[in-house]
CSV table of C-alpha atoms in Angstrom, one decimal:
chain,number,residue,atom,x,y,z
O,1,UNK,CA,139.2,266.2,50.6
O,2,UNK,CA,142.5,264.4,51.2
O,3,UNK,CA,142.5,260.6,51.4
O,4,UNK,CA,143.3,259.2,54.9
O,5,UNK,CA,145.9,256.5,55.5
O,6,UNK,CA,146.3,254.5,58.7
O,7,UNK,CA,149.9,253.3,59.1
O,8,UNK,CA,150.2,250.4,61.5
O,9,UNK,CA,153.9,249.8,62.1
O,10,UNK,CA,155.8,249.3,65.4
O,11,UNK,CA,159.1,250.5,64.1
O,12,UNK,CA,158.7,254.1,65.0
O,13,UNK,CA,161.3,255.6,62.7
O,14,UNK,CA,160.0,253.6,59.7
O,15,UNK,CA,156.4,254.6,60.6
O,16,UNK,CA,157.4,258.3,60.8
O,17,UNK,CA,159.3,258.1,57.5
O,18,UNK,CA,156.2,256.6,55.8
O,19,UNK,CA,154.0,259.3,57.3
O,20,UNK,CA,156.3,262.1,56.0
O,21,UNK,CA,156.3,260.7,52.5
O,22,UNK,CA,152.5,260.2,52.5
O,23,UNK,CA,151.9,263.6,53.9
O,24,UNK,CA,154.1,265.2,51.2
O,25,UNK,CA,151.8,263.5,48.6
O,26,UNK,CA,148.7,265.1,50.2
O,27,UNK,CA,147.5,262.2,52.4
O,28,UNK,CA,146.2,262.6,55.9
O,29,UNK,CA,148.0,260.1,58.1
O,30,UNK,CA,147.6,258.5,61.5
O,31,UNK,CA,150.1,256.2,63.1
O,32,UNK,CA,149.5,253.1,65.3
O,33,UNK,CA,152.3,251.1,66.8
O,34,UNK,CA,150.4,248.3,68.7
O,35,UNK,CA,148.1,245.7,67.1
O,36,UNK,CA,145.6,246.0,70.0
O,37,UNK,CA,144.9,249.6,69.1
O,38,UNK,CA,144.1,249.1,65.4
O,39,UNK,CA,140.3,248.4,65.5
O,40,UNK,CA,139.7,251.5,67.7
O,41,UNK,CA,141.8,253.6,65.3
O,42,UNK,CA,139.8,252.3,62.3
O,43,UNK,CA,136.5,253.4,64.1
O,44,UNK,CA,137.7,256.9,65.0
O,45,UNK,CA,140.0,257.8,62.1
O,46,UNK,CA,138.0,256.1,59.3
O,47,UNK,CA,140.9,255.7,56.8
O,48,UNK,CA,140.5,255.2,53.1
O,49,UNK,CA,143.4,252.6,53.1
O,50,UNK,CA,145.4,250.7,55.7
O,51,UNK,CA,149.1,249.9,55.7
O,52,UNK,CA,149.4,247.0,58.1
O,53,UNK,CA,152.6,245.4,59.3
O,54,UNK,CA,152.5,241.7,60.0
O,55,UNK,CA,154.7,241.6,63.0
O,56,UNK,CA,153.1,243.8,65.7
O,57,UNK,CA,153.0,243.7,69.5
O,58,UNK,CA,149.9,242.1,71.2
O,59,UNK,CA,148.0,241.4,67.9
O,60,UNK,CA,149.6,240.4,64.6
O,61,UNK,CA,148.7,241.8,61.2
O,62,UNK,CA,147.4,238.6,59.8
O,63,UNK,CA,144.9,238.2,62.6
O,64,UNK,CA,143.9,241.8,62.3
O,65,UNK,CA,143.4,241.5,58.5
O,66,UNK,CA,141.1,238.6,59.0
O,67,UNK,CA,139.2,240.4,61.7
O,68,UNK,CA,138.8,243.5,59.5
O,69,UNK,CA,137.4,241.4,56.7
O,70,UNK,CA,134.8,239.9,59.0
O,71,UNK,CA,133.6,243.3,60.3
O,72,UNK,CA,130.6,244.8,58.6
O,73,UNK,CA,132.0,248.4,58.9
O,74,UNK,CA,135.5,247.8,57.5
O,75,UNK,CA,135.3,244.7,55.4
O,76,UNK,CA,136.0,246.4,52.1
O,77,UNK,CA,138.8,248.7,53.4
O,78,UNK,CA,141.9,248.4,51.1
O,79,UNK,CA,144.8,246.8,52.9
O,80,UNK,CA,148.4,246.7,52.0
O,81,UNK,CA,150.4,244.3,54.1
O,82,UNK,CA,154.0,245.2,55.1
O,83,UNK,CA,156.1,242.1,55.7
O,84,UNK,CA,159.7,241.0,56.3
O,85,UNK,CA,158.6,237.4,56.4
O,86,UNK,CA,159.3,235.8,53.0
O,87,UNK,CA,157.5,232.7,54.0
O,88,UNK,CA,154.2,234.7,54.4
O,89,UNK,CA,154.3,236.0,50.8
O,90,UNK,CA,152.5,233.0,49.2
O,91,UNK,CA,149.6,233.4,51.7
O,92,UNK,CA,149.4,237.1,51.0
O,93,UNK,CA,149.5,236.6,47.2
O,94,UNK,CA,146.8,233.9,47.6
O,95,UNK,CA,144.6,236.5,49.3
O,96,UNK,CA,144.0,233.9,52.0
O,97,UNK,CA,143.8,236.7,54.5
O,98,UNK,CA,142.0,239.3,52.3
O,99,UNK,CA,144.9,241.6,51.6
O,100,UNK,CA,144.8,243.8,48.5
O,101,UNK,CA,148.6,244.0,48.1
O,102,UNK,CA,151.8,243.6,50.0
O,103,UNK,CA,155.2,245.2,50.2
O,104,UNK,CA,158.4,243.5,51.3
O,105,UNK,CA,160.8,245.0,53.7
O,106,UNK,CA,163.2,246.7,53.3
O,107,UNK,CA,161.2,248.9,50.9
O,108,UNK,CA,161.4,252.4,49.4
O,109,UNK,CA,158.8,254.8,51.0
O,110,UNK,CA,158.2,256.1,47.4
O,111,UNK,CA,157.2,252.6,46.4
O,112,UNK,CA,154.7,252.4,49.2
O,113,UNK,CA,153.2,255.8,48.3
O,114,UNK,CA,152.9,254.6,44.6
O,115,UNK,CA,151.1,251.4,45.7
O,116,UNK,CA,148.7,253.5,47.9
O,117,UNK,CA,148.0,255.9,45.1
O,118,UNK,CA,147.3,253.0,42.6
O,119,UNK,CA,144.9,251.3,44.9
O,120,UNK,CA,143.0,254.5,45.8
O,121,UNK,CA,142.8,255.4,42.2
O,122,UNK,CA,141.2,252.1,41.4
O,123,UNK,CA,139.0,252.3,44.4
O,124,UNK,CA,137.6,255.6,43.2
O,125,UNK,CA,136.4,253.8,40.1
O,126,UNK,CA,134.6,251.1,42.2
O,127,UNK,CA,131.0,250.8,41.1
O,128,UNK,CA,131.4,253.6,38.5
O,129,UNK,CA,129.6,252.9,35.2
O,130,UNK,CA,130.7,254.4,32.0
O,131,UNK,CA,127.5,255.3,30.1
O,132,UNK,CA,129.0,255.0,26.7
O,133,UNK,CA,130.1,251.4,27.2
O,134,UNK,CA,127.9,249.9,29.9
O,135,UNK,CA,131.1,248.7,31.5
O,136,UNK,CA,130.6,248.3,35.3
O,137,UNK,CA,133.5,247.5,37.6
O,138,UNK,CA,133.2,246.6,41.3
O,139,UNK,CA,136.7,246.7,42.8
O,140,UNK,CA,135.5,245.4,46.2
O,141,UNK,CA,134.3,242.2,44.6
O,142,UNK,CA,136.7,242.3,41.6
O,143,UNK,CA,133.7,241.7,39.4
O,144,UNK,CA,132.8,243.2,36.0
O,145,UNK,CA,129.8,243.4,33.7
O,146,UNK,CA,129.5,244.6,30.2
O,147,UNK,CA,126.2,245.9,28.8
O,148,UNK,CA,124.4,244.1,31.7
O,149,UNK,CA,126.2,240.8,31.2
O,150,UNK,CA,128.6,239.5,33.8
O,151,UNK,CA,132.2,238.8,32.8
O,152,UNK,CA,133.7,235.8,34.5
O,153,UNK,CA,137.3,237.2,34.9
O,154,UNK,CA,140.3,236.0,36.7
O,155,UNK,CA,142.1,238.4,39.1
O,156,UNK,CA,144.7,239.3,36.5
O,157,UNK,CA,142.1,239.8,33.7
O,158,UNK,CA,140.1,242.1,36.1
O,159,UNK,CA,143.2,244.1,36.9
O,160,UNK,CA,143.9,244.5,33.2
O,161,UNK,CA,140.4,245.7,32.4
O,162,UNK,CA,140.3,248.0,35.4
O,163,UNK,CA,143.6,249.6,34.6
O,164,UNK,CA,142.9,250.3,30.9
O,165,UNK,CA,139.4,251.5,31.7
O,166,UNK,CA,140.8,254.3,33.8
O,167,UNK,CA,142.5,256.0,30.7
O,168,UNK,CA,140.5,255.3,27.6
O,169,UNK,CA,142.6,255.7,24.5
O,170,UNK,CA,145.9,255.5,26.4
O,171,UNK,CA,148.4,253.0,24.9
O,172,UNK,CA,150.0,250.7,27.4
O,173,UNK,CA,153.2,248.8,26.5
O,174,UNK,CA,153.5,245.2,27.5
O,175,UNK,CA,156.2,246.1,30.0
O,176,UNK,CA,153.9,248.7,31.6
O,177,UNK,CA,151.1,246.2,31.9
O,178,UNK,CA,153.4,243.6,33.4
O,179,UNK,CA,154.7,246.0,36.1
O,180,UNK,CA,151.1,246.9,37.0
O,181,UNK,CA,149.8,243.4,37.1
O,182,UNK,CA,152.7,241.8,38.9
O,183,UNK,CA,153.5,244.0,41.9
O,184,UNK,CA,155.9,241.5,43.3
O,185,UNK,CA,158.1,242.0,40.3
O,186,UNK,CA,158.2,238.4,39.3
O,187,UNK,CA,159.7,237.7,35.9
O,188,UNK,CA,157.0,237.1,33.2
O,189,UNK,CA,157.3,237.2,29.4
O,190,UNK,CA,155.4,239.5,27.1
O,191,UNK,CA,153.6,236.5,25.8
O,192,UNK,CA,152.0,236.1,29.3
O,193,UNK,CA,150.3,239.5,28.9
O,194,UNK,CA,149.3,238.6,25.3
O,195,UNK,CA,147.7,235.5,26.6
O,196,UNK,CA,145.7,237.3,29.3
O,197,UNK,CA,144.6,239.9,26.8
O,198,UNK,CA,143.5,237.2,24.4
O,199,UNK,CA,141.4,235.5,27.1
O,200,UNK,CA,139.9,238.8,28.2
O,201,UNK,CA,138.9,239.7,24.7
O,202,UNK,CA,137.3,236.3,24.3
O,203,UNK,CA,135.2,236.8,27.4
O,204,UNK,CA,134.2,240.3,26.3
O,205,UNK,CA,133.1,238.8,22.9
O,206,UNK,CA,131.1,236.2,24.8
O,207,UNK,CA,129.2,238.9,26.6
O,208,UNK,CA,128.7,241.2,23.6
O,209,UNK,CA,129.6,239.5,20.3
O,210,UNK,CA,129.9,242.7,18.3
O,211,UNK,CA,131.9,244.6,20.9
O,212,UNK,CA,135.6,245.0,20.8
O,213,UNK,CA,137.0,247.5,23.3
O,214,UNK,CA,140.6,246.3,23.7
O,215,UNK,CA,142.7,247.0,20.6
O,216,UNK,CA,146.2,246.0,19.7
O,217,UNK,CA,148.7,248.8,18.8
O,218,UNK,CA,151.2,247.2,16.4
O,219,UNK,CA,154.7,247.1,17.9
O,220,UNK,CA,153.7,248.8,21.1
O,221,UNK,CA,151.0,247.2,23.2
O,222,UNK,CA,147.3,247.7,23.8
O,223,UNK,CA,144.7,250.3,24.4
O,224,UNK,CA,141.0,250.5,25.3
O,225,UNK,CA,138.6,252.4,23.2
O,226,UNK,CA,134.9,252.8,24.1
O,227,UNK,CA,132.4,252.2,21.3
O,228,UNK,CA,128.7,252.0,21.4
O,229,UNK,CA,127.3,248.7,22.5
O,230,UNK,CA,124.4,246.6,21.3
O,231,UNK,CA,121.1,247.6,22.9
């Protein structure tokens, strides 16, 4: 079954362009152009992810995002905010309104499709436990446990663990990890990723002292390998 995307955008041509690119990628898409219609569309269309513009007629995207997060039916719905307001970015990044990601206008429709695919891919792993490791990830709460022991992770550490757990054995370069972790394309050094990995390993070791699941690949980057845990 195809995943469903609700696009809330009052610029008709832009909304239709996003719909075309999403449909070419196999998504089912519904368009809404007025903020006042969003909650009804959520109830009838039941999307898997929401693309939500900030500037909308009658009801703005920030108010809608807060309302969605307070609803019992849609509070865990992944939301990507679409914004042309640079002064709103800090609020979005700080997750003050409960958004999962944001994209700045003007943007490439291909970039938006890539962000949608990435979030849905991770959402599909939500709550899925790998029996060989005892690694349990909850993407809704961004929490993780290993062999029954909770890992107290930062948002970046959780994203690193979630990403690498999707493809055990795959080698990720530092530049690949940086591009996945920092979707706003901020400039960070490779040492930043090394620091996050070091802290993540330390927390994993604290939960299961004999377990090492993240390995360095000399001259390249990192990979995750599942090994049998302590009973």
